[in-house]
Amino acid sequence: MTATLNETTLDVPVDVRFTAAGTPLAVRYDGRVWAVAAEPVHWFDRDSWWATRRTAPVGVGNVVAVEHWRVQVRLTSTSALRTFELRRDPLSEQWLLESIADN
């Protein structure tokens, strides 16, 4: 799954439904539910807290780990696959759709 020239950067809030094992099952975006159609890729990176100047109360926990999922999704079993990159910032429960790429 590599990004193509047809990639759109968004950063919009989305709802993500997870399996019992904790992997994405579906993403609600733009009023439609996109089903995950391939094995998702999961990773973490570090927030540049010194640049964002975010502060957190003492004892909150991890405030620098940004969680990411790259999922291939489709609307129907016959529609084309698209790649959604999802991000959840530290101290947030809201998932953001960071980008969409056509495969």
PDB file of C-alpha atoms in Angstrom:
ATOM      1  CA  MET A   1       0.000   0.000   0.000  1.00  0.00           C
ATOM      2  CA  THR A   2       1.931   2.983  -1.210  1.00  0.00           C
ATOM      3  CA  ALA A   3       0.548   6.457  -1.651  1.00  0.00           C
ATOM      4  CA  THR A   4      -0.306   7.487  -5.170  1.00  0.00           C
ATOM      5  CA  LEU A   5      -0.547  10.837  -6.890  1.00  0.00           C
ATOM      6  CA  ASN A   6      -4.284  10.708  -6.193  1.00  0.00           C
ATOM      7  CA  GLU A   7      -3.896  11.400  -2.476  1.00  0.00           C
ATOM      8  CA  THR A   8      -6.006  13.896  -0.551  1.00  0.00           C
ATOM      9  CA  THR A   9      -4.952  15.310   2.843  1.00  0.00           C
ATOM     10  CA  LEU A  10      -7.947  15.964   5.095  1.00  0.00           C
ATOM     11  CA  ASP A  11      -7.605  15.814   8.901  1.00  0.00           C
ATOM     12  CA  VAL A  12     -11.361  15.398   9.476  1.00  0.00           C
ATOM     13  CA  PRO A  13     -13.048  13.623  12.416  1.00  0.00           C
ATOM     14  CA  VAL A  14     -14.363  10.108  11.698  1.00  0.00           C
ATOM     15  CA  ASP A  15     -15.939   7.288  13.666  1.00  0.00           C
ATOM     16  CA  VAL A  16     -14.029   4.017  13.679  1.00  0.00           C
ATOM     17  CA  ARG A  17     -15.598   0.682  14.631  1.00  0.00           C
ATOM     18  CA  PHE A  18     -13.159  -1.905  16.004  1.00  0.00           C
ATOM     19  CA  THR A  19     -13.256  -5.687  16.304  1.00  0.00           C
ATOM     20  CA  ALA A  20     -13.067  -7.345  19.722  1.00  0.00           C
ATOM     21  CA  ALA A  21      -9.331  -7.825  19.035  1.00  0.00           C
ATOM     22  CA  GLY A  22      -8.895  -4.057  18.587  1.00  0.00           C
ATOM     23  CA  THR A  23      -8.405  -3.778  14.816  1.00  0.00           C
ATOM     24  CA  PRO A  24     -10.498  -1.440  12.641  1.00  0.00           C
ATOM     25  CA  LEU A  25     -13.599  -3.027  11.118  1.00  0.00           C
ATOM     26  CA  ALA A  26     -15.271   0.006   9.512  1.00  0.00           C
ATOM     27  CA  VAL A  27     -14.894   3.776   9.178  1.00  0.00           C
ATOM     28  CA  ARG A  28     -17.819   6.228   9.025  1.00  0.00           C
ATOM     29  CA  TYR A  29     -16.791   9.116   6.779  1.00  0.00           C
ATOM     30  CA  ASP A  30     -18.902  11.641   4.891  1.00  0.00           C
ATOM     31  CA  GLY A  31     -22.140   9.970   5.998  1.00  0.00           C
ATOM     32  CA  ARG A  32     -21.149   6.551   4.610  1.00  0.00           C
ATOM     33  CA  VAL A  33     -19.718   3.417   6.207  1.00  0.00           C
ATOM     34  CA  TRP A  34     -16.529   2.114   4.588  1.00  0.00           C
ATOM     35  CA  ALA A  35     -15.756  -1.537   5.392  1.00  0.00           C
ATOM     36  CA  VAL A  36     -12.150  -2.553   6.012  1.00  0.00           C
ATOM     37  CA  ALA A  37     -11.298  -5.005   3.210  1.00  0.00           C
ATOM     38  CA  ALA A  38      -7.651  -5.950   3.902  1.00  0.00           C
ATOM     39  CA  GLU A  39      -5.311  -6.449   6.847  1.00  0.00           C
ATOM     40  CA  PRO A  40      -4.751  -3.005   8.461  1.00  0.00           C
ATOM     41  CA  VAL A  41      -1.308  -1.643   9.322  1.00  0.00           C
ATOM     42  CA  HIS A  42      -0.814  -0.201  12.820  1.00  0.00           C
ATOM     43  CA  TRP A  43       1.979   1.968  14.215  1.00  0.00           C
ATOM     44  CA  PHE A  44       2.806   4.744  16.666  1.00  0.00           C
ATOM     45  CA  ASP A  45       4.973   7.807  16.283  1.00  0.00           C
ATOM     46  CA  ARG A  46       5.912  10.600  18.648  1.00  0.00           C
ATOM     47  CA  ASP A  47       4.190  13.975  18.900  1.00  0.00           C
ATOM     48  CA  SER A  48       6.490  16.994  18.772  1.00  0.00           C
ATOM     49  CA  TRP A  49       5.149  18.346  22.069  1.00  0.00           C
ATOM     50  CA  TRP A  50       7.835  21.020  22.152  1.00  0.00           C
ATOM     51  CA  ALA A  51       6.448  22.500  18.903  1.00  0.00           C
ATOM     52  CA  THR A  52       2.756  22.270  19.831  1.00  0.00           C
ATOM     53  CA  ARG A  53       3.425  23.492  23.387  1.00  0.00           C
ATOM     54  CA  ARG A  54       0.759  21.164  24.746  1.00  0.00           C
ATOM     55  CA  THR A  55       0.614  20.705  28.461  1.00  0.00           C
ATOM     56  CA  ALA A  56      -0.946  17.907  30.433  1.00  0.00           C
ATOM     57  CA  PRO A  57      -1.806  17.429  34.075  1.00  0.00           C
ATOM     58  CA  VAL A  58       0.656  15.414  36.130  1.00  0.00           C
ATOM     59  CA  GLY A  59      -0.116  11.701  36.089  1.00  0.00           C
ATOM     60  CA  VAL A  60      -2.131  11.699  32.847  1.00  0.00           C
ATOM     61  CA  GLY A  61       0.091   9.095  31.219  1.00  0.00           C
ATOM     62  CA  ASN A  62       1.480   8.931  27.699  1.00  0.00           C
ATOM     63  CA  VAL A  63       1.067  12.345  26.066  1.00  0.00           C
ATOM     64  CA  VAL A  64       3.383  11.918  23.083  1.00  0.00           C
ATOM     65  CA  ALA A  65       2.369   8.657  21.333  1.00  0.00           C
ATOM     66  CA  VAL A  66       0.318   9.347  18.189  1.00  0.00           C
ATOM     67  CA  GLU A  67      -1.563   6.221  17.061  1.00  0.00           C
ATOM     68  CA  HIS A  68      -1.968   5.473  13.338  1.00  0.00           C
ATOM     69  CA  TRP A  69      -3.866   2.920  11.258  1.00  0.00           C
ATOM     70  CA  ARG A  70      -3.622   2.502   7.482  1.00  0.00           C
ATOM     71  CA  VAL A  71      -6.693   0.655   6.227  1.00  0.00           C
ATOM     72  CA  GLN A  72      -7.907  -0.351   2.793  1.00  0.00           C
ATOM     73  CA  VAL A  73     -11.647   0.193   2.622  1.00  0.00           C
ATOM     74  CA  ARG A  74     -14.558  -0.064   0.203  1.00  0.00           C
ATOM     75  CA  LEU A  75     -18.239   0.866   0.194  1.00  0.00           C
ATOM     76  CA  THR A  76     -19.506  -2.369  -1.369  1.00  0.00           C
ATOM     77  CA  SER A  77     -17.961  -5.719  -2.186  1.00  0.00           C
ATOM     78  CA  THR A  78     -17.550  -4.628  -5.829  1.00  0.00           C
ATOM     79  CA  SER A  79     -16.347  -1.046  -5.342  1.00  0.00           C
ATOM     80  CA  ALA A  80     -12.710  -0.007  -5.741  1.00  0.00           C
ATOM     81  CA  LEU A  81     -10.374  -0.082  -2.754  1.00  0.00           C
ATOM     82  CA  ARG A  82      -9.255   3.184  -1.213  1.00  0.00           C
ATOM     83  CA  THR A  83      -6.586   3.658   1.437  1.00  0.00           C
ATOM     84  CA  PHE A  84      -7.504   5.674   4.531  1.00  0.00           C
ATOM     85  CA  GLU A  85      -4.829   6.791   6.950  1.00  0.00           C
ATOM     86  CA  LEU A  86      -6.260   7.337  10.439  1.00  0.00           C
ATOM     87  CA  ARG A  87      -4.649   9.146  13.354  1.00  0.00           C
ATOM     88  CA  ARG A  88      -5.485   9.589  17.034  1.00  0.00           C
ATOM     89  CA  ASP A  89      -3.515  12.231  18.863  1.00  0.00           C
ATOM     90  CA  PRO A  90      -2.415  11.862  22.485  1.00  0.00           C
ATOM     91  CA  LEU A  91      -5.035  12.927  25.028  1.00  0.00           C
ATOM     92  CA  SER A  92      -7.821  12.528  22.419  1.00  0.00           C
ATOM     93  CA  GLU A  93     -10.456   9.865  21.876  1.00  0.00           C
ATOM     94  CA  GLN A  94     -11.346  11.278  18.430  1.00  0.00           C
ATOM     95  CA  TRP A  95      -9.972   9.590  15.307  1.00  0.00           C
ATOM     96  CA  LEU A  96      -8.994  11.802  12.375  1.00  0.00           C
ATOM     97  CA  LEU A  97      -8.952  10.798   8.728  1.00  0.00           C
ATOM     98  CA  GLU A  98      -5.556  12.138   7.782  1.00  0.00           C
ATOM     99  CA  SER A  99      -5.533  11.186   4.104  1.00  0.00           C
ATOM    100  CA  ILE A 100      -7.259   9.190   1.358  1.00  0.00           C
ATOM    101  CA  ALA A 101      -5.438   7.551  -1.544  1.00  0.00           C
ATOM    102  CA  ASP A 102      -6.919   5.727  -4.515  1.00  0.00           C
ATOM    103  CA  ASN A 103      -5.258   2.377  -5.111  1.00  0.00           C
TER     104      ASN A 103
END
